[in-house]
Short mmCIF file of C-alpha atoms in Angstrom, two decimals:
data_model
loop_
_atom_site.label_atom_id
_atom_site.label_comp_id
_atom_site.label_asym_id
_atom_site.label_seq_id
_atom_site.Cartn_x
_atom_site.Cartn_y
_atom_site.Cartn_z
CA MET H 1 -37.30 46.44 14.05
CA ARG H 2 -38.83 49.97 15.09
CA LYS H 3 -40.26 49.80 17.85
CA PRO H 4 -43.20 52.39 18.58
CA SER H 5 -43.38 55.50 19.13
CA LEU H 6 -44.36 57.10 22.47
CA THR H 7 -45.11 60.79 22.66
CA PHE H 8 -43.68 63.34 24.77
CA TRP H 9 -46.11 62.57 27.19
CA GLN H 10 -45.75 59.07 27.54
CA ILE H 11 -41.89 59.16 27.84
CA LEU H 12 -42.18 61.77 30.71
CA ASN H 13 -45.09 59.11 32.60
CA MET H 14 -42.24 56.23 32.00
CA ASN H 15 -39.94 58.25 33.56
CA VAL H 16 -41.85 59.79 37.18
CA GLY H 17 -40.15 57.20 38.80
CA PHE H 18 -36.58 58.64 38.54
CA PHE H 19 -38.25 61.63 40.17
CA GLY H 20 -38.19 59.66 43.81
CA ILE H 21 -34.88 57.93 43.22
CA GLN H 22 -33.03 61.12 42.21
CA PHE H 23 -34.63 62.65 45.07
CA SER H 24 -33.35 59.72 46.97
CA PHE H 25 -29.98 61.06 45.83
CA GLY H 26 -30.88 64.97 46.17
CA LEU H 27 -31.27 64.09 50.02
CA GLN H 28 -27.77 61.93 50.39
CA GLN H 29 -25.80 64.85 48.49
CA SER H 30 -27.98 68.08 50.15
CA ASN H 31 -27.72 66.65 53.34
CA MET H 32 -25.16 63.46 53.96
CA SER H 33 -21.71 65.54 55.07
CA PRO H 34 -23.95 67.54 57.34
CA ILE H 35 -25.50 65.23 59.17
CA TYR H 36 -21.53 63.52 59.44
CA LYS H 37 -20.98 66.29 61.16
CA TYR H 38 -23.47 66.96 63.55
CA LEU H 39 -22.62 63.23 64.41
CA GLY H 40 -19.06 64.25 65.29
CA ALA H 41 -16.89 62.93 61.77
CA HIS H 42 -13.75 65.37 61.14
CA ASP H 43 -13.79 67.23 57.39
CA ALA H 44 -10.73 65.43 56.34
CA SER H 45 -12.63 61.93 56.76
CA LEU H 46 -15.96 63.02 55.21
CA PRO H 47 -14.69 61.47 51.86
CA TYR H 48 -14.34 58.15 53.43
CA LEU H 49 -17.86 58.47 55.48
CA TRP H 50 -19.26 58.78 51.78
CA LEU H 51 -17.51 54.99 50.09
CA ALA H 52 -21.11 53.65 50.39
CA GLY H 53 -21.72 54.82 47.17
CA PRO H 54 -18.62 53.92 44.45
CA ILE H 55 -18.72 50.27 46.64
CA THR H 56 -21.95 49.03 46.05
CA GLY H 57 -22.63 50.37 42.59
CA LEU H 58 -19.38 49.07 41.55
CA ILE H 59 -20.93 45.72 42.64
CA VAL H 60 -24.46 45.35 41.99
CA GLN H 61 -24.73 47.61 38.80
CA PRO H 62 -23.22 45.38 36.51
CA LEU H 63 -24.52 42.04 38.52
CA ILE H 64 -28.21 43.86 38.49
CA GLY H 65 -27.38 44.17 35.02
CA ALA H 66 -26.65 41.03 33.70
CA MET H 67 -29.44 38.94 36.01
CA SER H 68 -32.08 41.78 34.29
CA ASP H 69 -30.93 40.89 30.93
CA ARG H 70 -31.69 37.20 32.12
CA THR H 71 -35.29 37.75 34.33
CA VAL H 72 -38.03 36.21 32.91
CA SER H 73 -41.59 37.66 34.85
CA ARG H 74 -44.77 38.85 34.62
CA LEU H 75 -43.89 41.99 35.05
CA GLY H 76 -41.12 42.00 32.92
CA ARG H 77 -37.30 42.35 32.78
CA ARG H 78 -36.52 45.39 35.14
CA THR H 79 -39.53 46.59 36.91
CA PRO H 80 -38.68 43.59 39.41
CA TYR H 81 -35.49 44.98 40.48
CA PHE H 82 -36.44 48.77 40.46
CA LEU H 83 -39.57 48.03 42.76
CA VAL H 84 -37.99 45.96 45.35
CA GLY H 85 -35.15 48.22 45.11
CA ALA H 86 -37.13 51.75 46.06
CA LEU H 87 -38.81 49.89 48.81
CA ILE H 88 -35.48 49.13 50.86
CA CYS H 89 -34.53 52.77 49.76
CA SER H 90 -37.49 54.32 51.33
CA VAL H 91 -37.01 52.68 54.13
CA CYS H 92 -33.45 53.41 54.75
CA LEU H 93 -34.32 57.13 54.25
CA PHE H 94 -36.97 57.11 56.63
CA ALA H 95 -34.36 55.44 59.28
CA MET H 96 -31.34 58.10 58.36
CA PRO H 97 -31.89 61.13 60.29
CA LEU H 98 -32.98 59.22 63.23
CA SER H 99 -29.80 57.94 63.62
CA PRO H 100 -27.86 58.62 67.03
CA ALA H 101 -24.22 57.77 66.27
CA LEU H 102 -21.72 58.15 63.06
CA TRP H 103 -21.64 54.74 62.72
CA ILE H 104 -25.49 53.95 62.22
CA ALA H 105 -25.75 56.42 59.60
CA ALA H 106 -22.42 55.47 58.03
CA GLY H 107 -24.38 51.95 58.10
CA LEU H 108 -27.47 53.22 56.66
CA LEU H 109 -25.65 55.07 53.73
CA TRP H 110 -24.05 51.52 52.92
CA ILE H 111 -27.43 49.92 52.46
CA LEU H 112 -29.59 53.28 51.01
CA ASP H 113 -26.83 53.15 47.98
CA ALA H 114 -27.21 49.62 47.65
CA ALA H 115 -30.89 50.15 47.10
CA ASN H 116 -30.81 53.44 44.48
CA ASN H 117 -28.18 51.18 42.19
CA ILE H 118 -30.60 48.06 42.58
CA THR H 119 -33.00 50.37 41.56
CA MET H 120 -30.90 52.71 39.09
CA GLU H 121 -29.41 50.38 36.78
CA PRO H 122 -32.94 48.37 35.48
CA TYR H 123 -34.72 51.74 34.91
CA ARG H 124 -31.24 52.97 32.88
CA ALA H 125 -31.91 49.72 30.81
CA PHE H 126 -35.49 49.85 30.74
CA VAL H 127 -35.75 53.69 28.64
CA GLY H 128 -33.33 51.42 26.06
CA ASP H 129 -35.76 48.71 26.12
CA ARG H 130 -38.80 50.77 25.26
CA LEU H 131 -37.71 53.32 22.84
CA ASP H 132 -36.97 53.17 19.83
CA THR H 133 -33.16 54.36 18.95
CA SER H 134 -34.62 58.13 17.13
CA GLN H 135 -36.55 58.76 20.78
CA HIS H 136 -32.97 57.69 23.02
CA ALA H 137 -31.97 61.21 23.47
CA VAL H 138 -35.68 62.83 24.80
CA GLY H 139 -36.04 59.51 26.72
CA TYR H 140 -32.54 59.98 28.77
CA LEU H 141 -32.82 63.96 28.42
CA ALA H 142 -36.71 63.58 30.14
CA GLN H 143 -34.37 61.57 33.22
CA SER H 144 -32.75 63.96 33.63
CA ALA H 145 -35.94 66.89 34.14
CA PHE H 146 -37.24 64.83 36.44
CA THR H 147 -33.46 64.58 37.81
CA GLY H 148 -33.40 68.55 38.62
CA LEU H 149 -37.08 68.86 39.35
CA SER H 150 -36.57 66.55 42.15
CA GLN H 151 -33.47 67.08 43.53
CA THR H 152 -35.00 71.25 43.36
CA LEU H 153 -37.06 69.92 45.82
CA ALA H 154 -34.82 67.56 47.83
CA TYR H 155 -32.43 70.24 48.58
CA LEU H 156 -34.93 72.73 48.63
CA THR H 157 -37.44 71.34 51.42
CA PRO H 158 -35.47 72.08 54.64
CA SER H 159 -35.49 75.62 53.59
CA ILE H 160 -39.91 75.15 52.32
CA LEU H 161 -39.98 73.67 56.01
CA VAL H 162 -38.57 76.72 58.05
CA GLY H 163 -40.59 78.85 55.44
CA LEU H 164 -43.94 77.28 56.46
CA GLY H 165 -42.54 77.51 60.56
CA MET H 166 -40.61 74.90 61.25
CA GLN H 167 -36.96 76.11 63.67
CA ALA H 168 -34.64 76.07 61.43
CA GLY H 169 -32.50 75.06 65.14
CA ALA H 170 -34.57 72.89 66.16
CA VAL H 171 -32.66 69.35 66.29
CA ASN H 172 -33.79 65.59 67.55
CA SER H 173 -31.43 64.23 70.35
CA HIS H 174 -28.61 63.48 68.30
CA GLY H 175 -28.42 66.98 66.78
CA ILE H 176 -29.75 66.00 63.50
CA PRO H 177 -32.37 69.67 63.12
CA ASP H 178 -35.85 68.46 62.83
CA VAL H 179 -36.43 70.10 59.29
CA VAL H 180 -34.09 67.22 57.52
CA LEU H 181 -35.42 64.74 59.77
CA ILE H 182 -39.08 65.67 57.40
CA ALA H 183 -37.93 66.29 54.65
CA PHE H 184 -35.97 62.03 54.32
CA ILE H 185 -39.42 61.43 55.42
CA ILE H 186 -41.14 62.81 52.29
CA GLY H 187 -38.16 61.52 50.21
CA ALA H 188 -39.51 58.01 51.41
CA VAL H 189 -42.72 58.73 50.53
CA CYS H 190 -41.61 59.92 47.07
CA SER H 191 -39.13 56.91 46.49
CA ILE H 192 -41.58 54.15 46.37
CA ALA H 193 -44.75 55.95 45.26
CA SER H 194 -42.91 57.49 42.25
CA VAL H 195 -41.60 54.33 41.17
CA ALA H 196 -44.86 52.25 41.65
CA TRP H 197 -46.60 54.88 39.51
CA SER H 198 -44.47 54.28 36.44
CA ALA H 199 -43.90 50.43 36.90
CA TRP H 200 -48.19 51.30 36.80
CA THR H 201 -48.85 53.06 33.79
CA THR H 202 -45.66 52.26 31.65
CA PRO H 203 -45.28 47.71 31.21
CA GLU H 204 -42.33 46.42 29.60
CA LEU H 205 -43.12 45.92 26.26
CA PRO H 206 -43.69 42.21 25.90
CA LEU H 207 -41.00 39.58 25.18
CA SER H 208 -41.09 37.29 21.89
CA ALA H 209 -41.16 33.72 22.25
CA GLN H 210 -37.55 33.16 21.03
CA GLU H 211 -36.45 35.65 23.77
CA LYS H 212 -38.20 33.62 26.56
CA GLU H 213 -37.19 30.62 25.55
CA ARG H 214 -33.00 32.18 25.10
CA MET H 215 -33.74 33.89 28.83
CA ARG H 216 -35.16 30.89 30.31
CA HIS H 217 -32.25 28.63 29.09
CA ALA H 218 -29.37 30.65 30.13
CA PRO H 219 -27.43 30.44 33.13
CA ARG H 220 -28.25 32.02 36.01
CA SER H 221 -26.10 31.33 38.15
CA LEU H 222 -23.40 34.13 39.74
CA GLY H 223 -20.06 32.54 38.11
CA ALA H 224 -22.31 32.72 34.93
CA THR H 225 -23.57 36.60 35.65
CA LEU H 226 -19.81 36.92 36.63
CA GLY H 227 -19.01 35.45 33.11
CA GLU H 228 -21.25 37.62 31.11
CA VAL H 229 -20.05 40.95 32.57
CA ALA H 230 -16.48 39.36 32.24
CA SER H 231 -17.63 38.92 28.51
CA ALA H 232 -19.52 42.45 28.50
CA ILE H 233 -15.79 44.33 29.54
CA GLY H 234 -13.76 42.45 26.86
CA ASP H 235 -16.34 43.78 23.81
CA MET H 236 -16.86 46.95 24.91
CA PRO H 237 -17.73 49.38 22.09
CA SER H 238 -15.49 51.80 21.33
CA THR H 239 -17.27 54.45 22.22
CA MET H 240 -18.07 53.75 25.73
CA ARG H 241 -14.44 53.16 26.36
CA GLN H 242 -14.11 56.84 25.02
CA LEU H 243 -16.79 58.33 26.90
CA ALA H 244 -15.25 55.94 30.19
CA VAL H 245 -12.16 58.64 30.27
CA MET H 246 -14.36 61.46 29.98
CA MET H 247 -17.30 60.63 33.39
CA LEU H 248 -13.81 59.60 35.28
CA PHE H 249 -13.12 63.87 35.24
CA GLN H 250 -17.08 64.95 34.94
CA TRP H 251 -17.83 62.77 37.87
CA TYR H 252 -14.58 62.98 40.25
CA ALA H 253 -15.76 66.79 40.02
CA MET H 254 -19.59 66.38 40.70
CA PHE H 255 -18.61 64.36 44.24
CA CYS H 256 -15.68 66.75 45.11
CA TYR H 257 -18.85 69.36 44.35
CA TRP H 258 -21.20 67.49 46.77
CA GLU H 259 -18.88 66.65 49.85
CA TYR H 260 -17.76 70.05 50.37
CA ILE H 261 -19.98 72.40 48.95
CA THR H 262 -21.59 72.97 52.46
CA LEU H 263 -18.01 73.64 54.25
CA SER H 264 -16.91 75.88 51.43
CA LEU H 265 -19.47 78.62 51.67
CA ALA H 266 -19.45 78.64 55.29
CA ARG H 267 -15.67 79.41 55.10
CA SER H 268 -16.48 81.85 51.99
CA LEU H 269 -19.37 83.70 53.69
CA TYR H 270 -18.56 83.13 57.45
CA GLY H 271 -14.79 82.48 57.76
CA SER H 272 -15.69 79.00 59.44
CA ALA H 273 -16.59 75.73 58.06
CA ASP H 274 -17.13 74.50 62.15
CA SER H 275 -20.57 72.92 62.81
CA THR H 276 -20.73 73.62 66.32
CA THR H 277 -21.14 77.18 64.98
CA PRO H 278 -24.42 78.64 64.07
CA VAL H 279 -23.62 80.08 60.93
CA PHE H 280 -22.61 75.98 59.63
CA ALA H 281 -26.22 76.38 59.99
CA GLN H 282 -27.06 79.13 57.80
CA ALA H 283 -24.84 77.76 54.98
CA LEU H 284 -26.31 74.46 55.22
CA LEU H 285 -29.40 76.71 54.14
CA ILE H 286 -27.99 78.72 51.11
CA SER H 287 -26.02 75.08 49.99
CA GLY H 288 -29.39 73.74 50.02
CA LYS H 289 -31.03 76.75 47.97
CA MET H 290 -28.22 76.82 45.49
CA GLY H 291 -28.15 73.13 45.24
CA GLY H 292 -32.68 73.37 44.57
CA PHE H 293 -31.42 75.97 42.08
CA TYR H 294 -29.29 74.97 39.95
CA ASN H 295 -31.38 71.49 40.02
CA PHE H 296 -34.22 73.65 38.87
CA ILE H 297 -32.03 75.31 36.12
CA ALA H 298 -30.68 71.27 34.93
CA MET H 299 -34.41 70.74 35.09
CA LEU H 300 -35.50 73.57 32.67
CA ALA H 301 -32.01 72.46 30.32
CA ALA H 302 -33.31 68.77 30.16
CA PHE H 303 -36.95 70.23 27.73
CA ALA H 304 -34.58 72.48 26.30
CA MET H 305 -32.46 70.34 25.60
CA MET H 306 -34.58 67.76 23.58
CA PRO H 307 -34.46 69.61 20.33
CA LEU H 308 -31.74 70.51 20.24
CA ALA H 309 -30.12 66.85 20.50
CA ARG H 310 -32.58 65.76 17.70
CA ARG H 311 -30.87 68.41 15.94
CA ILE H 312 -27.12 68.48 16.05
CA GLY H 313 -26.64 65.39 18.24
CA ALA H 314 -25.49 65.25 22.13
CA LYS H 315 -22.12 65.13 22.26
CA PRO H 316 -21.19 69.08 21.17
CA ILE H 317 -24.67 70.28 24.10
CA HIS H 318 -22.24 67.89 26.77
CA VAL H 319 -18.82 69.81 25.55
CA VAL H 320 -20.75 73.50 26.28
CA CYS H 321 -22.39 72.20 29.46
CA LEU H 322 -19.85 71.12 30.79
CA LEU H 323 -17.92 74.13 30.03
CA CYS H 324 -20.20 76.60 32.07
CA GLY H 325 -19.83 74.44 34.87
CA GLY H 326 -16.66 74.07 35.15
CA ALA H 327 -16.52 78.01 35.17
CA GLY H 328 -19.02 78.32 37.44
CA MET H 329 -17.34 76.06 40.14
CA LEU H 330 -13.74 78.14 39.55
CA LEU H 331 -15.77 81.29 40.16
CA LEU H 332 -17.52 79.77 43.21
CA PRO H 333 -15.17 80.33 45.81
CA GLY H 334 -14.52 83.81 45.32
CA ILE H 335 -18.28 85.25 45.94
CA HIS H 336 -19.07 86.63 49.39
CA ALA H 337 -22.49 87.71 48.11
CA ARG H 338 -25.27 85.84 48.79
CA ALA H 339 -26.82 86.60 46.06
CA MET H 340 -24.14 86.50 43.88
CA LEU H 341 -23.58 82.94 44.58
CA PHE H 342 -26.71 81.80 42.17
CA VAL H 343 -25.11 82.80 38.95
CA PRO H 344 -22.19 80.50 39.02
CA MET H 345 -25.41 77.74 39.74
CA ILE H 346 -26.72 78.51 35.97
CA GLY H 347 -23.03 77.24 34.84
CA ILE H 348 -23.82 74.48 36.99
CA GLY H 349 -27.28 73.42 35.98
CA LEU H 350 -26.74 73.30 32.86
CA ALA H 351 -23.56 70.64 33.71
CA TRP H 352 -25.82 68.75 35.63
CA ALA H 353 -28.16 68.13 33.07
CA SER H 354 -26.27 67.49 30.60
CA MET H 355 -24.47 64.75 32.68
CA MET H 356 -27.61 63.14 33.32
CA GLY H 357 -28.82 62.81 29.58
CA ASN H 358 -26.67 63.32 27.00
CA PRO H 359 -23.91 60.51 28.11
CA TYR H 360 -26.34 57.88 28.14
CA ALA H 361 -27.95 59.57 24.28
CA MET H 362 -24.68 59.04 23.11
CA LEU H 363 -23.91 55.50 24.59
CA ALA H 364 -27.72 54.00 23.34
CA SER H 365 -27.00 53.47 20.21
CA SER H 366 -23.46 51.70 20.61
CA ILE H 367 -25.16 48.92 22.31
CA PRO H 368 -26.14 45.62 21.58
CA PRO H 369 -30.31 45.43 23.03
CA GLU H 370 -30.39 42.03 24.90
CA ARG H 371 -26.94 43.12 26.69
CA ALA H 372 -28.56 46.54 27.70
CA GLY H 373 -28.76 45.55 30.90
CA VAL H 374 -25.13 44.53 31.76
CA TYR H 375 -23.73 47.84 29.91
CA MET H 376 -26.10 50.06 31.41
CA GLY H 377 -24.68 48.18 34.56
CA LEU H 378 -20.50 48.79 33.25
CA PHE H 379 -21.60 52.46 32.56
CA ASN H 380 -22.45 53.51 35.73
CA VAL H 381 -19.07 51.73 36.92
CA PHE H 382 -17.80 55.07 35.23
CA ILE H 383 -19.29 57.27 36.86
CA VAL H 384 -18.58 55.17 40.74
CA LEU H 385 -14.64 54.51 39.84
CA PRO H 386 -14.71 58.79 39.58
CA MET H 387 -15.68 58.52 43.10
CA LEU H 388 -14.30 55.98 44.94
CA LEU H 389 -10.98 57.40 43.01
CA GLN H 390 -11.63 61.04 44.78
CA ILE H 391 -13.37 59.38 47.84
CA LEU H 392 -9.17 57.96 48.20
CA THR H 393 -7.15 61.02 47.28
CA VAL H 394 -8.68 64.07 48.49
CA PRO H 395 -8.33 63.04 51.94
CA LEU H 396 -4.19 62.58 50.91
CA MET H 397 -4.48 65.89 49.49
CA TYR H 398 -6.46 67.93 51.59
CA GLU H 399 -3.86 69.16 54.39
CA ASN H 400 -0.29 69.78 51.90
CA ILE H 401 -1.78 70.44 48.50
CA LEU H 402 -5.63 71.91 49.45
CA VAL H 403 -4.23 73.20 52.34
CA SER H 404 -7.24 72.15 54.29
CA ASN H 405 -9.20 74.73 52.70
CA PRO H 406 -12.37 73.54 51.66
CA GLU H 407 -12.63 76.14 48.62
CA ASN H 408 -9.55 75.08 47.35
CA VAL H 409 -11.84 71.26 46.88
CA ILE H 410 -14.22 73.36 45.03
CA ARG H 411 -11.44 74.96 42.35
CA LEU H 412 -10.34 71.47 41.63
CA ALA H 413 -14.38 70.36 40.76
CA GLY H 414 -14.07 73.29 37.79
CA GLY H 415 -10.73 72.27 36.49
CA MET H 416 -12.00 68.90 36.37
CA LEU H 417 -15.36 69.88 34.04
CA MET H 418 -13.42 71.87 31.80
CA MET H 419 -10.52 68.38 31.54
CA ALA H 420 -13.94 66.99 30.81
CA ALA H 421 -15.38 69.09 28.34
CA VAL H 422 -11.84 68.46 26.45
CA LEU H 423 -12.23 64.58 26.15
CA THR H 424 -15.55 65.07 24.86
CA LEU H 425 -14.63 66.35 22.19
CA ARG H 426 -12.94 62.18 21.08
CA VAL H 427 -16.07 60.34 21.44
CA LYS H 428 -16.85 59.24 18.50
CA VAL H 429 -20.94 58.74 18.15
CA ARG H 430 -22.61 56.45 15.97
CA THR H 431 -26.02 58.66 14.72
CA PRO H 432 -29.13 57.70 14.93
CA PRO H 433 -31.89 56.92 12.39
#
């Protein structure tokens, strides 16, 4: 049975909550490595300090997905999860820049990423629940657009605060810049406010009496939930398996970029990645501006991709965008003029827009609606497994293969995106009606 079609503005409205979720991720991507460095972390150990995202995603998302498939509440199946997750996320964002020690910041990141995962997975499934198959591409690209908008602001907030008169070099008692502290407080407000707005304005579709009865009689124990996850893995559609291989390369690349871009810029522009020097703070602000720019490009690109995805499909768009992103990352370390750094960001922005929307559009039509939660959770495992692999392998390669040069990590990321583009070509996608 076809679901009621929503207007373009209704689809945007239901995805406002993604603004807050991704503002949080943007703050992490642009600030966690510098925060760790300010608190005394060594360059080669940075990937280990990012373990929170992959591990919590690996555990939380499939379980929450399976649980939300069986949840019956006054608010619906998915809404209780993303409201609770957003609230916890807000508390952690407020506390993060107040961390007095490295271990506290790392511990808060574990809680923050768990909360983000509790929120993220049901929100992905919510789009599949609420929209007809013919509108899936528009729905997920709308999430991509909000990702671009929110992360643009998350990356640029410290620079905007400096422009409004705050001192870039002013720090709190733990050495963390005041502009970072204010940015995280803004993120805490955005997280809960935007998710609450979407939950209020776009209620879930009511379940039929038969669906409610089936869900109420479904076992809810931990064993049953784990069994459902295991069963879903065994029944995984071929399209999802093919996408998983491609995702390994594209997300390995992005984690390399987020961890090492500030260090790479400090090296290529100023010749040093030492966090105790004044130029490191400048590299942090530049990387924030670059991140804001590529996310702004991603926002515009996501809107442009909506009619294209309906006309030619998500797959060819994803191939082209990944090639552009790979080329951008390969060029980036060789650029020493600050103004020219924004040119490769165009390609990275196109890749980022596509990554946050098109793989989900390719997936959504291949999974059974009654198991959308568990399959969206498992699909996000294919984001965190590459991140976990990256965390475990980059420190082993950093000194010998990458010669202790953060610029080479960015070059590695570019090659990974190129390979992801090639692997996308072998994905067989079901065409929506």
